[in-house]
mmCIF file of C-alpha atoms in Angstrom:
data_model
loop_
_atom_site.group_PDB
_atom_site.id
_atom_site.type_symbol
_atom_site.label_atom_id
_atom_site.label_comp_id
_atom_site.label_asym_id
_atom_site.label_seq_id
_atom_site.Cartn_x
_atom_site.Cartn_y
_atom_site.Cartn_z
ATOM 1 C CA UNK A 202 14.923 -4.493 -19.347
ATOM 2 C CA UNK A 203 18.013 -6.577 -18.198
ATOM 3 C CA UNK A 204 19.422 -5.371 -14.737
ATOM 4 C CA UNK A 205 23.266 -4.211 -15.966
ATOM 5 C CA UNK A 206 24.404 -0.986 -14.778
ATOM 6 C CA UNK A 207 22.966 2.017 -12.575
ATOM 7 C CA UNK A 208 20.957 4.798 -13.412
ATOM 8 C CA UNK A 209 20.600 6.618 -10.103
ATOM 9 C CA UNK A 210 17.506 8.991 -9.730
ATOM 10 C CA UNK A 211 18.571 9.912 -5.484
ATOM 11 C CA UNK A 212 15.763 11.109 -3.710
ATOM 12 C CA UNK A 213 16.754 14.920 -3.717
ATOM 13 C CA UNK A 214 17.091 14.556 -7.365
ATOM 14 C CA UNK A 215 13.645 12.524 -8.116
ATOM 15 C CA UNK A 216 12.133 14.411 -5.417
ATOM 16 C CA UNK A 217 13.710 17.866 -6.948
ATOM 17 C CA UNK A 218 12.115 16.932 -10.267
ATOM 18 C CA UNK A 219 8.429 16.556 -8.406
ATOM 19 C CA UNK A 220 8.848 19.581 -6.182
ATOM 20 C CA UNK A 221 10.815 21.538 -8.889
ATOM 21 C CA UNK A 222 11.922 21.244 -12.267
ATOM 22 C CA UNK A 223 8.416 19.061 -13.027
ATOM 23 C CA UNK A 224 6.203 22.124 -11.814
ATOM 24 C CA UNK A 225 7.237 24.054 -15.280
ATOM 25 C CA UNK A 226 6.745 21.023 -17.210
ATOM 26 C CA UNK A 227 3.018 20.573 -15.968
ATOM 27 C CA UNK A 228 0.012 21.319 -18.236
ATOM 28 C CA UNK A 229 -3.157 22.098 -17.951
ATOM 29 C CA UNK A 230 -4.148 19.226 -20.446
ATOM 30 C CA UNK A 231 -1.888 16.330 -19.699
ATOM 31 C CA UNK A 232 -1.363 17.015 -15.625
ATOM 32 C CA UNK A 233 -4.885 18.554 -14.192
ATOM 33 C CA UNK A 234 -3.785 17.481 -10.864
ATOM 34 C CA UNK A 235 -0.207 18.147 -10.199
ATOM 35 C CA UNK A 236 -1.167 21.650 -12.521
ATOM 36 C CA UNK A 237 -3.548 22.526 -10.036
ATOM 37 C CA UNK A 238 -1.033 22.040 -6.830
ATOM 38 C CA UNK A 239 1.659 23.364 -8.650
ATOM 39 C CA UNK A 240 0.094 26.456 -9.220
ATOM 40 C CA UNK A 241 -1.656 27.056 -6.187
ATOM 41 C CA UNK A 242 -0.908 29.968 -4.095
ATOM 42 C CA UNK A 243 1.148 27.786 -1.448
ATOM 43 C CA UNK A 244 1.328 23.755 -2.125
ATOM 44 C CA UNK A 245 2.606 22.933 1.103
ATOM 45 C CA UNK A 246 -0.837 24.325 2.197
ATOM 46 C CA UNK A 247 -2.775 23.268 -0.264
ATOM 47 C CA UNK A 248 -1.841 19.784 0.618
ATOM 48 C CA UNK A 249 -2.552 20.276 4.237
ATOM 49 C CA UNK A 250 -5.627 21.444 3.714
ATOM 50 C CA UNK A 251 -7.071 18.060 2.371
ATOM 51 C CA UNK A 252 -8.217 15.413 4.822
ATOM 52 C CA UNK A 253 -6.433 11.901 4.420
ATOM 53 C CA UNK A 254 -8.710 10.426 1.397
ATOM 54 C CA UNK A 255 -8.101 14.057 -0.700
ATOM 55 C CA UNK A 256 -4.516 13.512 0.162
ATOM 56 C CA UNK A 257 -4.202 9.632 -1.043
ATOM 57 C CA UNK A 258 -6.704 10.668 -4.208
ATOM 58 C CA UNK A 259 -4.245 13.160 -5.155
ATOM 59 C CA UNK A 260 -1.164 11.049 -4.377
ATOM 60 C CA UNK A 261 -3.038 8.399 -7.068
ATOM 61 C CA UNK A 262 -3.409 10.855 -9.458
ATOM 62 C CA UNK A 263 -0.106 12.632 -9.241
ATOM 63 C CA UNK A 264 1.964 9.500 -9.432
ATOM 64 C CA UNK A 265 1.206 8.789 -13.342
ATOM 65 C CA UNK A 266 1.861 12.652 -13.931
ATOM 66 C CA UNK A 267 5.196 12.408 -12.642
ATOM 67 C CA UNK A 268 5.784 8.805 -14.141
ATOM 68 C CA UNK A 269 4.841 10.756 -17.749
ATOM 69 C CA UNK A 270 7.161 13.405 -17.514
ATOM 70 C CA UNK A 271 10.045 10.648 -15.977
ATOM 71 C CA UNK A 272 9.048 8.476 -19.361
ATOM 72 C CA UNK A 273 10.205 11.934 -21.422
ATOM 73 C CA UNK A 274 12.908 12.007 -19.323
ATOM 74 C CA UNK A 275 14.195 8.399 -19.802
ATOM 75 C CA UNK A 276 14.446 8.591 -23.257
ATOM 76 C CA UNK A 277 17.738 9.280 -22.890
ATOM 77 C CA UNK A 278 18.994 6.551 -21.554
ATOM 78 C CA UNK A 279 20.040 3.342 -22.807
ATOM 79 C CA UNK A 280 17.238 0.465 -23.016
ATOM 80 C CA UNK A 281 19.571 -2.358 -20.063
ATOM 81 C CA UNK A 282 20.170 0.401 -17.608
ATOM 82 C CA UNK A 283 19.261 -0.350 -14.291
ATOM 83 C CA UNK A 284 16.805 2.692 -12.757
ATOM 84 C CA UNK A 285 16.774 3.313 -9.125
ATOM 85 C CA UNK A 286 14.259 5.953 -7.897
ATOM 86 C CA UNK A 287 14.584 6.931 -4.422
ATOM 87 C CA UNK A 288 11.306 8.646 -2.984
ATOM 88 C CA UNK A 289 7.987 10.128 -4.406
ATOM 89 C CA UNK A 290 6.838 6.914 -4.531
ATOM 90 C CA UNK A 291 3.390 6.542 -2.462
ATOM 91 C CA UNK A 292 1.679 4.119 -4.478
ATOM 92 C CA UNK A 293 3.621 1.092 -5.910
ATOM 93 C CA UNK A 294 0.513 -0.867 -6.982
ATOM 94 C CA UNK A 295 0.489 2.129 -9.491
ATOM 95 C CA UNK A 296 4.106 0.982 -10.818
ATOM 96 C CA UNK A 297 3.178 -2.849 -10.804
ATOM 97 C CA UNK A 298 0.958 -1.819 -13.513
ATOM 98 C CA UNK A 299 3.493 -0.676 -15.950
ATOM 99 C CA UNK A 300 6.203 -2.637 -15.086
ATOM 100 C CA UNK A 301 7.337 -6.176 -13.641
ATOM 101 C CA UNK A 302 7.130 -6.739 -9.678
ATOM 102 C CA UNK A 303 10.600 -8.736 -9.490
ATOM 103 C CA UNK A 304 11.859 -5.468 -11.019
ATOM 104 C CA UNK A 305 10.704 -3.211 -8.094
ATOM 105 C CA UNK A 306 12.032 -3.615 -4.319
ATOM 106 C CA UNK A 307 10.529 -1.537 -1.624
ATOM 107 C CA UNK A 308 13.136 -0.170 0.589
ATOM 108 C CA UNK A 309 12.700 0.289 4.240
ATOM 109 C CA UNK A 310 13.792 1.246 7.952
ATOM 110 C CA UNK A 311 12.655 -0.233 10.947
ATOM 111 C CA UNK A 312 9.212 1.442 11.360
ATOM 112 C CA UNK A 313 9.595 4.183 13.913
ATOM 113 C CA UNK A 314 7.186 7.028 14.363
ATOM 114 C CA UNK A 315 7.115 9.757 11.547
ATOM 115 C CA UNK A 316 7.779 12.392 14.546
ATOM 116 C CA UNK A 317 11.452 10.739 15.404
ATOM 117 C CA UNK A 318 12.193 10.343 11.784
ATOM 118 C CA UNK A 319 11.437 13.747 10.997
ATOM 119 C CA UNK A 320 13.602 15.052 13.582
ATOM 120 C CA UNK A 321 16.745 12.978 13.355
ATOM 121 C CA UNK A 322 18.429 15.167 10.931
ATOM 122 C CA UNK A 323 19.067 18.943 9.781
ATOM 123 C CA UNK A 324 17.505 17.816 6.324
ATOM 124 C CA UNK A 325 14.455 16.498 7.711
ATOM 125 C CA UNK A 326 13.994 19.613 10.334
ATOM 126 C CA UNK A 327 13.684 22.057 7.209
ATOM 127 C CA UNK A 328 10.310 20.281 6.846
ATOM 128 C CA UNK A 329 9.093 21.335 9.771
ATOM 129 C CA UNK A 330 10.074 24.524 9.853
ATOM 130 C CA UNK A 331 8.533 25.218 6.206
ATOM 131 C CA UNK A 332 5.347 23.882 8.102
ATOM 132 C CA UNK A 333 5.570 26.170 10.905
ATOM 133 C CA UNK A 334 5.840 29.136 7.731
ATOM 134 C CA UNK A 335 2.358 28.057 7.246
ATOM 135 C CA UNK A 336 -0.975 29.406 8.986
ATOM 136 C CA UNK A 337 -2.239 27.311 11.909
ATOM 137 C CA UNK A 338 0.730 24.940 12.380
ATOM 138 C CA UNK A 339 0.511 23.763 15.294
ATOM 139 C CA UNK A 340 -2.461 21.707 13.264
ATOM 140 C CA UNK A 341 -0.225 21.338 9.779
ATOM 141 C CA UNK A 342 2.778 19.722 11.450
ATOM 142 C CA UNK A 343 0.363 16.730 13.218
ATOM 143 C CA UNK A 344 -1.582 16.607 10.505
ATOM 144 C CA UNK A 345 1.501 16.497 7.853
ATOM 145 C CA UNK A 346 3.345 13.706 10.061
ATOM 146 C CA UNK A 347 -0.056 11.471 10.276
ATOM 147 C CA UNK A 348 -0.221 12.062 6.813
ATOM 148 C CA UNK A 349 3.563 10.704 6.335
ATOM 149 C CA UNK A 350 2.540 7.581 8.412
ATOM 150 C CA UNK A 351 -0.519 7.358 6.639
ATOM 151 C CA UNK A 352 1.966 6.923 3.451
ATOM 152 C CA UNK A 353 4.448 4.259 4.764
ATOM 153 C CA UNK A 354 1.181 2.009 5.766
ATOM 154 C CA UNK A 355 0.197 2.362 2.254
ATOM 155 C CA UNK A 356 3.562 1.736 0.825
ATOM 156 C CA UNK A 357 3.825 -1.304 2.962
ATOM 157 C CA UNK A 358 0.085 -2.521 1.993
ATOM 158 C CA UNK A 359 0.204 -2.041 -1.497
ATOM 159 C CA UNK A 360 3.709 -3.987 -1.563
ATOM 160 C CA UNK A 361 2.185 -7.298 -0.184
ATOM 161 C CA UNK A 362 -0.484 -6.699 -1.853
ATOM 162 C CA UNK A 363 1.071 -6.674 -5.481
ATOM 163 C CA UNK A 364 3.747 -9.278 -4.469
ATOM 164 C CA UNK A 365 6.356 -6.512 -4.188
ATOM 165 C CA UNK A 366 9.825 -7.476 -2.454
ATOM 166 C CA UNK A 367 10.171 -5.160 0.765
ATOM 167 C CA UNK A 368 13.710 -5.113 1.873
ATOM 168 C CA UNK A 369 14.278 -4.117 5.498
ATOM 169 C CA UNK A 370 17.673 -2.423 6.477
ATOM 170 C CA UNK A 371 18.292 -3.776 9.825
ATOM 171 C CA UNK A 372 19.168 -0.826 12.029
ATOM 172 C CA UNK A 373 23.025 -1.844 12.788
ATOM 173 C CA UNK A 374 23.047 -3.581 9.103
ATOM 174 C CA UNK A 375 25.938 -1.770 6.912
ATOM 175 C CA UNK A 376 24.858 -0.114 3.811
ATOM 176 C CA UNK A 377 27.079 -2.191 1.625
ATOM 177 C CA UNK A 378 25.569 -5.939 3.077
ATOM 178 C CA UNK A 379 22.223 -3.946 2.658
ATOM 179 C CA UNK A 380 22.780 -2.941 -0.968
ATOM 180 C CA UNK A 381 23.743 -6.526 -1.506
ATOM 181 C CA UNK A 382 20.861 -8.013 -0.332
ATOM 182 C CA UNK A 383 18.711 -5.772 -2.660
ATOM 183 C CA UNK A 384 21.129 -6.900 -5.277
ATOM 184 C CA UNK A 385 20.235 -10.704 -4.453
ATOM 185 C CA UNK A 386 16.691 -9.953 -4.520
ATOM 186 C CA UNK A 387 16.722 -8.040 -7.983
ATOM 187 C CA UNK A 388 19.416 -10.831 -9.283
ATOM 188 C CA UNK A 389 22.090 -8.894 -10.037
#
């Protein structure tokens, strides 16, 4: 794949397909695990219900589900695009399997506690109040941001360990000297 052009997959649409449009498109047969969440009585809860090595099984599992139904879905683009996918992503050692490390940068913030980042905006805050929808949440919404900590530490481990570039936005940095940094690092 040659790095020309964009194909932009932005986190609320990747992140649509995995919490929407993919949940019709899961079988029995070819997605056990993502079929089982997807039609559980309430997700959110069935997720929060598993202790932190259910949670990262799953996350191991779901990832190639959702990478088989994104491989349908890129067969409609053209073989040099560029793909960006922004989110869903909790284990990258997963996609250093399938494709070339100097092809994959890990973006990132200055690592701040899950509870600050999860209340800095109006978008975030929906999370937590879907959380509080749930029984016992004054348990979910601990466990759900340990779990979202748990994640990023993953991320970041798996990264280093699969000699994935992680590219730091520097908290006053401007998204365009940002972008071209990534840029630099992918060589384009």
């Amino acid at each position: 794949m040659t790095k020309t052009g964009f194909l932009t997959f932005r986190a609320a649409l990747w992140l649509q397909h995995i919490y929407g449009a993919y949940h019709g498109r899961f079988t029995e047969q070819r997605h056990p695990v993502n079929n089982a969440w997807s039609s559980s009585e309430n997700g959110l809860a069935w997720l929060l219900d598993m202790n932190w090595e259910e949670f990262d099984t799953f996350n191991q599992a779901a990832l190639p589900e959702y990478l088989d139904l994104l491989a349908e879905d890129l067969q409609n683009i053209k073989q040099d695009d560029t793909l960006l996918i922004d989110g869903g992503i909790c284990n990258p050692a997963i996609i250093a399997q399938v494709m070339p490390t100097d092809q994959i940068v890990c973006l990132s913030m200055p690592q701040r506690p899950s509870s600050e980042i999860w209340g800095e905006s109006n978008d975030r805050k929906s999370m937590k109040e879907a959380i509080y929808q749930l029984p016992d949440p004054e348990e979910a919404w601990p466990k759900f941001l340990e779990f979202d900590g748990r994640i990023t530490g993953t991320i970041l481990k798996e990264c280093q360990e699969n000699n994935i570039s992680v590219c730091t936005r520097g908290a006053t940095e401007k998204v365009g000297v940002f972008a071209q940094r990534v840029a630099e690092i992918l060589g384009i």
